[in-house]
mmCIF file of C-alpha atoms in Angstrom:
data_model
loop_
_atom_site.group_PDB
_atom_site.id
_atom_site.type_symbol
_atom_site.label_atom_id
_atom_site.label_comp_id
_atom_site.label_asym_id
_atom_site.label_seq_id
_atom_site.Cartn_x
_atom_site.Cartn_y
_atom_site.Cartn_z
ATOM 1 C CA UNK A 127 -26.385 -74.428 -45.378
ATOM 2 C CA UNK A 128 -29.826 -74.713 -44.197
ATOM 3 C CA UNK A 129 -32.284 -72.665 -44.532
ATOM 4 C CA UNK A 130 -33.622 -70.938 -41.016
ATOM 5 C CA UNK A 131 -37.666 -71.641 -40.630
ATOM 6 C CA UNK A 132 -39.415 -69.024 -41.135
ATOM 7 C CA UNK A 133 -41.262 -69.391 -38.023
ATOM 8 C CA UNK A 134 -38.003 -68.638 -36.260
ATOM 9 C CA UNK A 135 -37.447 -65.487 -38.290
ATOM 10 C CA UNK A 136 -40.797 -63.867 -37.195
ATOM 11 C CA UNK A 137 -40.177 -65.060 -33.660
ATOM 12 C CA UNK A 138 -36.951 -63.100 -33.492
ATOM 13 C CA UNK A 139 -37.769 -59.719 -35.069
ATOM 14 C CA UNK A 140 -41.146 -60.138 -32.611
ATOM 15 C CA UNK A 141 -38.539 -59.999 -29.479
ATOM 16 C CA UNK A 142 -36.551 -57.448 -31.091
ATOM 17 C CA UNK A 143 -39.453 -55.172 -31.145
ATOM 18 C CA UNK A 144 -41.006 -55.940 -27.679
ATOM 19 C CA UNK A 145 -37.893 -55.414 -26.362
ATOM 20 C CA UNK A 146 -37.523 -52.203 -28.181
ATOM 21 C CA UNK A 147 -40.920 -51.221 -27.002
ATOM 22 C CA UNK A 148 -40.287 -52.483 -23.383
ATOM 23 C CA UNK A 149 -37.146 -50.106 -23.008
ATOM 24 C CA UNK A 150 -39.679 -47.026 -23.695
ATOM 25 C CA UNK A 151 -41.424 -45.400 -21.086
ATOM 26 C CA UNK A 152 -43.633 -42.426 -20.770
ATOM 27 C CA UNK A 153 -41.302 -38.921 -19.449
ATOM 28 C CA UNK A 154 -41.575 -38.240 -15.810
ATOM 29 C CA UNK A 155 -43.347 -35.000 -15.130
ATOM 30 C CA UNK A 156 -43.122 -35.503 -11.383
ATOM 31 C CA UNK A 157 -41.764 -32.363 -9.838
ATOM 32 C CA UNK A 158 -38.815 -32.601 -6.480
ATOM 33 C CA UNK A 159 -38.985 -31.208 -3.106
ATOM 34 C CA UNK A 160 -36.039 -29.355 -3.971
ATOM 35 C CA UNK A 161 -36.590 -26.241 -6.476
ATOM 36 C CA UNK A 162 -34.552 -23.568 -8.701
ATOM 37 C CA UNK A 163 -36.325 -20.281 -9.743
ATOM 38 C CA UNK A 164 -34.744 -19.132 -12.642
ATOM 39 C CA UNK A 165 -36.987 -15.659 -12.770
ATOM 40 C CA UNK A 166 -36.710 -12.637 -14.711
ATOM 41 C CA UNK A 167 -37.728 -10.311 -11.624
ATOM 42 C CA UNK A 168 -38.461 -6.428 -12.443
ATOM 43 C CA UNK A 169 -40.275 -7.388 -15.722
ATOM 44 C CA UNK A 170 -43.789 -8.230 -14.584
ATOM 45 C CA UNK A 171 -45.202 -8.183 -10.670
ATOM 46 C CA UNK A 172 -46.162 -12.028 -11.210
ATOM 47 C CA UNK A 173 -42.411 -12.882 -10.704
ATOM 48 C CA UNK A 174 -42.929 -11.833 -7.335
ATOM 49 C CA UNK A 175 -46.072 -13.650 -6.692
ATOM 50 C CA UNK A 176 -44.640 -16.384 -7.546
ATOM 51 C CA UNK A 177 -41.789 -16.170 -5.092
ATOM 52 C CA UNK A 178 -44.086 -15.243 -2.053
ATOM 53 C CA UNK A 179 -45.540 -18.660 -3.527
ATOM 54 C CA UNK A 180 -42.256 -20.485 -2.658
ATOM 55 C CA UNK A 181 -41.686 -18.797 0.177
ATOM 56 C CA UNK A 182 -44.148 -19.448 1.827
ATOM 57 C CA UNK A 183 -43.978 -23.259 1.048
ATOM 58 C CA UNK A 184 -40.457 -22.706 2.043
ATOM 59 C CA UNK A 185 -41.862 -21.505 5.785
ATOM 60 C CA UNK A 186 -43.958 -24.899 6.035
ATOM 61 C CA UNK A 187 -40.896 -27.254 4.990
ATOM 62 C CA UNK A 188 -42.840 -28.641 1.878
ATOM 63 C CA UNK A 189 -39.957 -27.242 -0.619
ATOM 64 C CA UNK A 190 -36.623 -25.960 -1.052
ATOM 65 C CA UNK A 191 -35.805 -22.817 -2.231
ATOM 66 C CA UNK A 192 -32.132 -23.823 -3.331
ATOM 67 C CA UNK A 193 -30.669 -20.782 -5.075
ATOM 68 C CA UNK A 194 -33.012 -17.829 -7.312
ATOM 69 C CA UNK A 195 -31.390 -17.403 -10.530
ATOM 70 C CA UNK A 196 -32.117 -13.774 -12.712
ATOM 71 C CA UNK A 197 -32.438 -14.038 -16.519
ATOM 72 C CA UNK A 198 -32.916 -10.063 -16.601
ATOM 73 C CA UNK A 199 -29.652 -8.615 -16.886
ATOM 74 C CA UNK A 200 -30.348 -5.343 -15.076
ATOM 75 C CA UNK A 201 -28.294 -4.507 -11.977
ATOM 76 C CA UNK A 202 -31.797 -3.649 -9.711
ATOM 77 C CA UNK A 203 -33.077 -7.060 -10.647
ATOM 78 C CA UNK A 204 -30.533 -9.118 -8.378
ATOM 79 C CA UNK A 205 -31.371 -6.331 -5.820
ATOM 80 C CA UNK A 206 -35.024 -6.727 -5.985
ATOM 81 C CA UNK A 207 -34.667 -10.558 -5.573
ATOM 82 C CA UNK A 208 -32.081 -10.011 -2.357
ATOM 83 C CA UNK A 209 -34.768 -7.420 -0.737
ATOM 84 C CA UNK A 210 -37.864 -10.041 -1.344
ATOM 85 C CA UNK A 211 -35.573 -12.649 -0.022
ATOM 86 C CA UNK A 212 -34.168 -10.616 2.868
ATOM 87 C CA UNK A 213 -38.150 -9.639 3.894
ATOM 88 C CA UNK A 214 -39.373 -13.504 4.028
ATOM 89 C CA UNK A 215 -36.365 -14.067 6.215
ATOM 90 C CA UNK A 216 -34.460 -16.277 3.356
ATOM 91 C CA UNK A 217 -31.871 -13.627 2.026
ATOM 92 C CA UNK A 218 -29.361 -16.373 2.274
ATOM 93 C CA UNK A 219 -30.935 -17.672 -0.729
ATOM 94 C CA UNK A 220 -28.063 -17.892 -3.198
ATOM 95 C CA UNK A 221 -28.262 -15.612 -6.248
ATOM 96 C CA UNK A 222 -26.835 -16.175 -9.542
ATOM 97 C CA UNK A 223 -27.182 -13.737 -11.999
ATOM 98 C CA UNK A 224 -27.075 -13.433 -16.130
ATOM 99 C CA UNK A 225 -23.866 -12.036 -17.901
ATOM 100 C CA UNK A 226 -24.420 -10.415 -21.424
ATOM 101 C CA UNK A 227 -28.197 -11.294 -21.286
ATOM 102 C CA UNK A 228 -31.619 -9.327 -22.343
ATOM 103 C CA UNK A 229 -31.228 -5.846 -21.013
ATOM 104 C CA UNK A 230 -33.874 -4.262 -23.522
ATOM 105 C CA UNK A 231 -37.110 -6.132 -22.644
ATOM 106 C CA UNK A 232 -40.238 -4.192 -22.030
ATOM 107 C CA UNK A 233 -41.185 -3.481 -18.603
ATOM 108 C CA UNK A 234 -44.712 -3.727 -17.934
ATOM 109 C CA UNK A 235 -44.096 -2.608 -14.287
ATOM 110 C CA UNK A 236 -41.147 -0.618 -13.173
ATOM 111 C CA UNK A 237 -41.215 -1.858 -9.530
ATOM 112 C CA UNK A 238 -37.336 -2.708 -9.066
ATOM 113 C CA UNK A 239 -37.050 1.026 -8.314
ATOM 114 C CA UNK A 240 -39.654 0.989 -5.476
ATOM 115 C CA UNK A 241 -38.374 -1.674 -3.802
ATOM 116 C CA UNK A 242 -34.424 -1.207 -4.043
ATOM 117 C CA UNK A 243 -34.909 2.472 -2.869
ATOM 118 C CA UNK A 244 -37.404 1.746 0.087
ATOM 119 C CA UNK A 245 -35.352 2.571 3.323
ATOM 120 C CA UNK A 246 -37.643 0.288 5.339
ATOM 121 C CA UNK A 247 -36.192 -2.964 3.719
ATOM 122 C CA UNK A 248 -33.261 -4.639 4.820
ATOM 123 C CA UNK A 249 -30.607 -6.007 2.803
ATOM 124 C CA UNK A 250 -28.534 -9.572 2.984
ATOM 125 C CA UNK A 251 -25.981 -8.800 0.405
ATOM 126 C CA UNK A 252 -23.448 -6.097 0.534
ATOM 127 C CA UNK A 253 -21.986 -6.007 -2.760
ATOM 128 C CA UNK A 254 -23.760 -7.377 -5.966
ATOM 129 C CA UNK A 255 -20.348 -7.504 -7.987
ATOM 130 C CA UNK A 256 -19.577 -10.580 -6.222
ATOM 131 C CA UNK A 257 -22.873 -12.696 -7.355
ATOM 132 C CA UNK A 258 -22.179 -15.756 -9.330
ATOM 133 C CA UNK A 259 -23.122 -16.627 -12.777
ATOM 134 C CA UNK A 260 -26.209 -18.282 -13.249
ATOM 135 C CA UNK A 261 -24.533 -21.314 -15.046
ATOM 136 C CA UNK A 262 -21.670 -21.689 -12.446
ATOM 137 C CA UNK A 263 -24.013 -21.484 -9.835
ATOM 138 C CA UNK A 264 -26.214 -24.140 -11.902
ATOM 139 C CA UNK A 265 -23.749 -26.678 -12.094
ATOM 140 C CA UNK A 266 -22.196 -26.036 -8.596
ATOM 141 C CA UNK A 267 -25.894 -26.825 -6.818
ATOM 142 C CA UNK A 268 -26.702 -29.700 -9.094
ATOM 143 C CA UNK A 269 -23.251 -31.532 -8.451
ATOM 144 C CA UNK A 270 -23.665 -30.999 -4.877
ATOM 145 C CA UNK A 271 -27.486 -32.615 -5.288
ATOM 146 C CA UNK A 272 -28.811 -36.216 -5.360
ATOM 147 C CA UNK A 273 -29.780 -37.537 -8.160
ATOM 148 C CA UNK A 274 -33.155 -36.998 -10.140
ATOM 149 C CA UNK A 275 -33.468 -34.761 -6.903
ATOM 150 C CA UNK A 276 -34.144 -31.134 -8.392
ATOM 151 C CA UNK A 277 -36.976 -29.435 -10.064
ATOM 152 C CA UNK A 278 -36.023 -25.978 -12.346
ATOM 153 C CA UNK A 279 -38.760 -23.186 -12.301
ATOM 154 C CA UNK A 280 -38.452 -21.244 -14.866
ATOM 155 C CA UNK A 281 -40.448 -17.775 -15.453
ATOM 156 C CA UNK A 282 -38.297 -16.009 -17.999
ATOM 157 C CA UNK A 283 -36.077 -15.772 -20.272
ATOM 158 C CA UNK A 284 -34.633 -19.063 -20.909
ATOM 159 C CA UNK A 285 -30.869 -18.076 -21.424
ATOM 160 C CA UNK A 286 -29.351 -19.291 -18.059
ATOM 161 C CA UNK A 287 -30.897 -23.009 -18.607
ATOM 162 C CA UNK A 288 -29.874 -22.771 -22.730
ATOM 163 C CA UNK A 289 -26.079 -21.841 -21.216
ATOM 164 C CA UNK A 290 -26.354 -24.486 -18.777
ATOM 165 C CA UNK A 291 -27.442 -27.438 -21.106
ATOM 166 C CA UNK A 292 -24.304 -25.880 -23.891
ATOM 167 C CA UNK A 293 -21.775 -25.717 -20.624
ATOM 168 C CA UNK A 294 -19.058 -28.278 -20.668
ATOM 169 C CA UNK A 295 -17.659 -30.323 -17.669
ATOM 170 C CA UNK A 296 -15.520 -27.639 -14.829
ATOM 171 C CA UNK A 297 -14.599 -27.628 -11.423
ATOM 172 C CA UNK A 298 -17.607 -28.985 -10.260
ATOM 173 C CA UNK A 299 -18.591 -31.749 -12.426
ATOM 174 C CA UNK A 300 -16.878 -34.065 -15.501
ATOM 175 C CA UNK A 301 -20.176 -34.396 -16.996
ATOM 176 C CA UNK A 302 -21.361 -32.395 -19.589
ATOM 177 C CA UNK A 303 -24.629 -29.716 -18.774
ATOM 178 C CA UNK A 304 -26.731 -32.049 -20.908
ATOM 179 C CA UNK A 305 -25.679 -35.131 -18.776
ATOM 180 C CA UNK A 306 -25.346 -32.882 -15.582
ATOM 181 C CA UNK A 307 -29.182 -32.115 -16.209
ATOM 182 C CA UNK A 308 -30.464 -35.425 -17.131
ATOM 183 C CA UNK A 309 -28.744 -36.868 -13.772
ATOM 184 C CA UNK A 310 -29.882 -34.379 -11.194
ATOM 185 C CA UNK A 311 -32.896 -32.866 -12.426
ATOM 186 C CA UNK A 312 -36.243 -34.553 -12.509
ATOM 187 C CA UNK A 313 -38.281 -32.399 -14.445
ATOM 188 C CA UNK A 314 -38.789 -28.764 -15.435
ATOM 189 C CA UNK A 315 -41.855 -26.276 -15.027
ATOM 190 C CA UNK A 316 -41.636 -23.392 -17.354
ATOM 191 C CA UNK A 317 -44.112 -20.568 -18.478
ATOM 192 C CA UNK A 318 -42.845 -19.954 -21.491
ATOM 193 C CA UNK A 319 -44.304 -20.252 -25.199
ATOM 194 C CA UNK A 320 -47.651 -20.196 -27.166
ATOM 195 C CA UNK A 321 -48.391 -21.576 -30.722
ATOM 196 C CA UNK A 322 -50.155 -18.133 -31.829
ATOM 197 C CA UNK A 323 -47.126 -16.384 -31.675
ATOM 198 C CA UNK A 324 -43.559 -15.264 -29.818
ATOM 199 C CA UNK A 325 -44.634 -15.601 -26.303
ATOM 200 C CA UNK A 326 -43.156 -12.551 -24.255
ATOM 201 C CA UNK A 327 -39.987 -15.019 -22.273
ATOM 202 C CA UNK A 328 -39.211 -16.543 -25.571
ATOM 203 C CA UNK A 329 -39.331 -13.519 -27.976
ATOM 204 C CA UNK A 330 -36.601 -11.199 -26.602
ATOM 205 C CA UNK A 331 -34.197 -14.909 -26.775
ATOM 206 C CA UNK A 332 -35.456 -17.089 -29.473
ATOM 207 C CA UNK A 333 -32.192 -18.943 -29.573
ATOM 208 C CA UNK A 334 -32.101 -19.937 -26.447
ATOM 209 C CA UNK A 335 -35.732 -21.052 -25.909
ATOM 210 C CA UNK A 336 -34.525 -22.938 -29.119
ATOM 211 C CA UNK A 337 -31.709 -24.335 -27.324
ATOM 212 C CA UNK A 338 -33.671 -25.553 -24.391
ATOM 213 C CA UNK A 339 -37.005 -27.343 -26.137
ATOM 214 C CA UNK A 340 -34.544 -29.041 -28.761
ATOM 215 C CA UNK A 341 -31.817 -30.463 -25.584
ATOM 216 C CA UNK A 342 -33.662 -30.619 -22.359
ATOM 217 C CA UNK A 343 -33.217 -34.179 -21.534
ATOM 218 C CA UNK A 344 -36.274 -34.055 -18.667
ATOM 219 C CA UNK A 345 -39.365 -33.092 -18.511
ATOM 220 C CA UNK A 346 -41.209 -30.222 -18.976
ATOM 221 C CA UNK A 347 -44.254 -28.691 -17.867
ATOM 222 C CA UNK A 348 -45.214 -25.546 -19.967
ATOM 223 C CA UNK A 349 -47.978 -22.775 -18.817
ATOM 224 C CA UNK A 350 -48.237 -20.846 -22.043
ATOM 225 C CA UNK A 351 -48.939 -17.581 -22.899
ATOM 226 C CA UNK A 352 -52.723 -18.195 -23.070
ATOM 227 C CA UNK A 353 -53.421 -20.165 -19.720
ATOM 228 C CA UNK A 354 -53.784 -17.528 -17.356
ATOM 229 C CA UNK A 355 -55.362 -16.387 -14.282
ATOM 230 C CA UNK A 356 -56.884 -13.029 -13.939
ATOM 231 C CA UNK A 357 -56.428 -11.216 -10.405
ATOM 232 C CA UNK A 358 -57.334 -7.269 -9.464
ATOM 233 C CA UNK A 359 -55.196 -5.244 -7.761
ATOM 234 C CA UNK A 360 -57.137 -4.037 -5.068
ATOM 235 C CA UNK A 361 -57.649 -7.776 -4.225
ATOM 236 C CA UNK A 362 -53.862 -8.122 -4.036
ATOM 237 C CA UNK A 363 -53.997 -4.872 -1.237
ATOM 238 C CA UNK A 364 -56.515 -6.510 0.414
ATOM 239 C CA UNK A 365 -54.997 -9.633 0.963
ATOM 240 C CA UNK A 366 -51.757 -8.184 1.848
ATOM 241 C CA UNK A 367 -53.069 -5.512 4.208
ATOM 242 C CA UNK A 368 -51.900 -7.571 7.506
ATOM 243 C CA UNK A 369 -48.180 -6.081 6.711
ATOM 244 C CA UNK A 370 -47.556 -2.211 6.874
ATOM 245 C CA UNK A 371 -45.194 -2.704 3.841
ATOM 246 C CA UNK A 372 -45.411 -5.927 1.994
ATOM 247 C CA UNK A 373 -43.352 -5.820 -1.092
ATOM 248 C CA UNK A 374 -45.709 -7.382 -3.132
ATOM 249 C CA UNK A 375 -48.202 -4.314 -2.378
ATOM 250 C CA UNK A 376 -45.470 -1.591 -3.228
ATOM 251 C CA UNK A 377 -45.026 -3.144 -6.359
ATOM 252 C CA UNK A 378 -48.547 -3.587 -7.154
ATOM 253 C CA UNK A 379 -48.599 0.379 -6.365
ATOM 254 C CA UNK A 380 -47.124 0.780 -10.282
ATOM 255 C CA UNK A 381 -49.981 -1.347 -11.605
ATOM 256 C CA UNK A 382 -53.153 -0.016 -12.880
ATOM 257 C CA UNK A 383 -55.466 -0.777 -10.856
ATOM 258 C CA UNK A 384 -58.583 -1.302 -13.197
ATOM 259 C CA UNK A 385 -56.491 -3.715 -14.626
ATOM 260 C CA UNK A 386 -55.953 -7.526 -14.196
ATOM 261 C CA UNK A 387 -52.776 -8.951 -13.687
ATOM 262 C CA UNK A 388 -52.863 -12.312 -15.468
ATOM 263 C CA UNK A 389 -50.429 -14.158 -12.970
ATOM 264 C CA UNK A 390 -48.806 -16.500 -15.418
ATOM 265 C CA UNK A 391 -45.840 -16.620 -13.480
ATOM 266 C CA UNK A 392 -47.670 -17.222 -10.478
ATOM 267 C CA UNK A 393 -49.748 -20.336 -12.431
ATOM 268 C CA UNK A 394 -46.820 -22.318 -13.156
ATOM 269 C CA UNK A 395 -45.507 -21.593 -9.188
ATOM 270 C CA UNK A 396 -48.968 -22.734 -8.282
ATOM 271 C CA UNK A 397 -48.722 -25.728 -10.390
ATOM 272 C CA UNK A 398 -45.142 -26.544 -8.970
ATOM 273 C CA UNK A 399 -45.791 -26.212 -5.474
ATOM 274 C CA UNK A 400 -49.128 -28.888 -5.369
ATOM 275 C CA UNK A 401 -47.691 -31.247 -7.567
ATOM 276 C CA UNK A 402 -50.464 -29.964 -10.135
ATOM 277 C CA UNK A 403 -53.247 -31.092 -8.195
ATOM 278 C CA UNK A 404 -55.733 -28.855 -9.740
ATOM 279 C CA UNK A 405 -55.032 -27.835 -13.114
ATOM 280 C CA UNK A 406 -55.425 -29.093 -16.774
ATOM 281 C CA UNK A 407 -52.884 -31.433 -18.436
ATOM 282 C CA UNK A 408 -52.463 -32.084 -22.553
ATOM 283 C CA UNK A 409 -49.815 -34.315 -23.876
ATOM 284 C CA UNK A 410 -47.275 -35.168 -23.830
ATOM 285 C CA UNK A 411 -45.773 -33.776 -26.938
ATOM 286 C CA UNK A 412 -42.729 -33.499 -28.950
ATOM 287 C CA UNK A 413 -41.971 -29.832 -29.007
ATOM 288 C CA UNK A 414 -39.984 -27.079 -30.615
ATOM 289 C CA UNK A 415 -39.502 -23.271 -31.193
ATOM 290 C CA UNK A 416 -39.208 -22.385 -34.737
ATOM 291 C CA UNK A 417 -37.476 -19.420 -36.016
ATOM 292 C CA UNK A 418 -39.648 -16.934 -34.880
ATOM 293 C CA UNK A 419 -40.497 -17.809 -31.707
ATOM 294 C CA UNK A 420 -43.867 -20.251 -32.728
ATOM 295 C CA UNK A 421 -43.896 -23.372 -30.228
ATOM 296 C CA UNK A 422 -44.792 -26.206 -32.453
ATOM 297 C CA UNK A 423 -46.543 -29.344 -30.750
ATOM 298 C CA UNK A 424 -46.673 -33.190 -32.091
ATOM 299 C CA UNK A 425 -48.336 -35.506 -30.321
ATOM 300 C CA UNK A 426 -46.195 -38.336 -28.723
ATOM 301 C CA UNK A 427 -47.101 -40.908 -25.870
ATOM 302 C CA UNK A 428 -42.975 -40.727 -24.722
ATOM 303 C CA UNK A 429 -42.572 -37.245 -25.357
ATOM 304 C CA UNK A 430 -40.840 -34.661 -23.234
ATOM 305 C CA UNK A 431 -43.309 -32.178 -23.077
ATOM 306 C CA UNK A 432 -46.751 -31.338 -21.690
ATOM 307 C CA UNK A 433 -49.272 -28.587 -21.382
ATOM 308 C CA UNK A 434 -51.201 -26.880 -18.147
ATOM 309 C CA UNK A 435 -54.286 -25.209 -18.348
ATOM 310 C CA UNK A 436 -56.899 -23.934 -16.086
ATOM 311 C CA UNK A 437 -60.714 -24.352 -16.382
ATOM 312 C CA UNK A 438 -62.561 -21.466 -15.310
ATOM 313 C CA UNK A 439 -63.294 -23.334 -11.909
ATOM 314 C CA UNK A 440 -59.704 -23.991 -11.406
ATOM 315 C CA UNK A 441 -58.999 -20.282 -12.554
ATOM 316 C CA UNK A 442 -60.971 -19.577 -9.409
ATOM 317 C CA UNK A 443 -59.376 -22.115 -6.937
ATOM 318 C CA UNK A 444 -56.294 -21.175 -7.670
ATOM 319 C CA UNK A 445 -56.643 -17.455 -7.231
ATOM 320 C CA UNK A 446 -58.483 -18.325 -4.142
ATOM 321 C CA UNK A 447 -55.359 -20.156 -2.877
ATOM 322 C CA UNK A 448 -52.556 -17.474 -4.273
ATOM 323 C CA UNK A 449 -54.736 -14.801 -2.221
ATOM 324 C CA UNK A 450 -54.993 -17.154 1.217
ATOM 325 C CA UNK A 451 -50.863 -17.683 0.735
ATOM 326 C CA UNK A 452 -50.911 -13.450 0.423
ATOM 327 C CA UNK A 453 -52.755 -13.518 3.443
ATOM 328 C CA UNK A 454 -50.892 -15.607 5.324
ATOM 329 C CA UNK A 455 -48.949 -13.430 7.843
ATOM 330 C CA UNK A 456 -45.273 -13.923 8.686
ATOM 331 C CA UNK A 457 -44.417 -13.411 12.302
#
């Protein structure tokens, strides 16, 4: 038998490898037209700033506001998000809702109250009972969607998308949530995490934040705990003062108002909605949540994950814009 050349051998394992290297490429952090807000309303007033945020991009046809999912299992927080939706004209918006989910978090602002108990605003839906489940609702609008057609907002608790990605194939689709994801959703924007310590969305569910950074099969944009973007209430009143009962005012009514609302929430809908045109990218990394609740970051051209920032000059343009979208009034 003779004996290959050795010039042969190298030749060979130096295809092998440019091949392997050719079939990598760097994660798409491009975000859809089409959007899910999975939200844990009632918690913090940012939640809501960051749906007037869609909203209002929902008014000038640049996105789609295709269902609002709650990760705050509380019955007044599927009410809150029906009587925001209902006042921007969109309370067909469908709802899914968390079953068995974090009921103990802290409130920072109790605003659900306010706005479930104000007589002046309307209501869409009649009985809350009949809400889907997050997941169901999940895999019914992704099935339903093109594919690599969907972007997932996420400003909570990360249970829902943890359930989805551990769902199995149903009535709606054969495919696994894991392959259901990785099909129909392009990429995920998330404020969640921070690698000084449990940020507040991951440290009431560990496991499922967990869950999420070790399966997501997309993309994911992360505003953590210490990118904010500090806003005063009375410039929030001010702004708002063209409607004689904006909810966003009402609930602002619970806030201190020497205070500064840090708007995370708000960031990452900010971030979302101009394809993040003016903020401040690192990454991509490999990531993970340890045990208690710690992001932990590695460096990796074809990772999965990236971090936003702001610079204090983009702090400032992008308060400037969330204040001209308050503005904006709604015939």
């Amino acid at each position: 038998m003779k004996a290959v050349p050795k010039f042969l051998v190298l030749a060979v394992l130096f295809v092998s490898c440019s091949s392997a290297e050719i079939e990598k490429t760097p994660s798409d952090f491009s975000v859809a037209t089409d959007v899910i807000l999975d939200t844990d309303v009632g918690n913090s007033l940012d939640d809501l700033l960051a749906l007037d945020i869609l909203h209002h991009y929902c008014r000038q046809g640049k996105v789609k506001l295709l269902a609002v999912m709650v990760n705050h299992d509380v019955p007044l927080a599927p009410q809150a998000t029906d009587v925001f939706n209902t006042w921007y004209g969109a309370g067909q918006t469908p709802i899914g809702i968390v079953t068995n989910g974090v009921k103990d978090s802290h409130i920072w602002e109790d605003y659900a109250p306010l706005l479930c108990n104000c007589e002046s605003y309307k209501r869409t839906i009649s009985d809350y009972s009949t809400l889907p489940d997050a997941v169901a609702l999940y895999r019914k609008i992704l099935a339903q969607a093109d594919d690599n057609s969907v972007t997932i907002l996420s400003i909570g608790f990360l249970t829902n998308i943890s359930r989805l990605l551990e769902s199995g194939p149903d009535v709606y689709s054969s495919l696994t949530g894991v392959d259901l994801v990785k099909r129909k959703v392009r990429s995920v924007v998330a404020m969640c995490g921070s690698q000084n310590e449990a940020e507040y969305n991951v440290s009431y569910d560990i496991a499922s934040a967990g869950t999420v950074f070790g399966k997501l099969p997309v993309a994911m944009s992360i505003i953590p705990g210490e990118t904010t973007m500090p806003v005063l209430s009375e410039d929030i009143f001010e702004y708002t003062g063209w409607a004689d009962s904006h909810p966003v005012a009402l609930a602002y009514t619970t806030h201190d108002k020497a205070d500064m609302n840090m708007c995370w929430d708000a960031i990452a809908a900010l971030a979302y909605v101009t394809g993040f045109s003016d903020v401040t990218m690192s990454g991509p990394y490999d990531a993970a949540i340890n045990s208690i609740g710690i992001m932990e970051l590695t460096g990796n051209p074809y990772g999965n994950f990236r971090v936003i920032g702001l610079s204090p000059e983009q702090q400032l343009r992008n308060k400037e814009l969330l204040l001209n979208i308050l503005g904006t009034r709604i015939d």
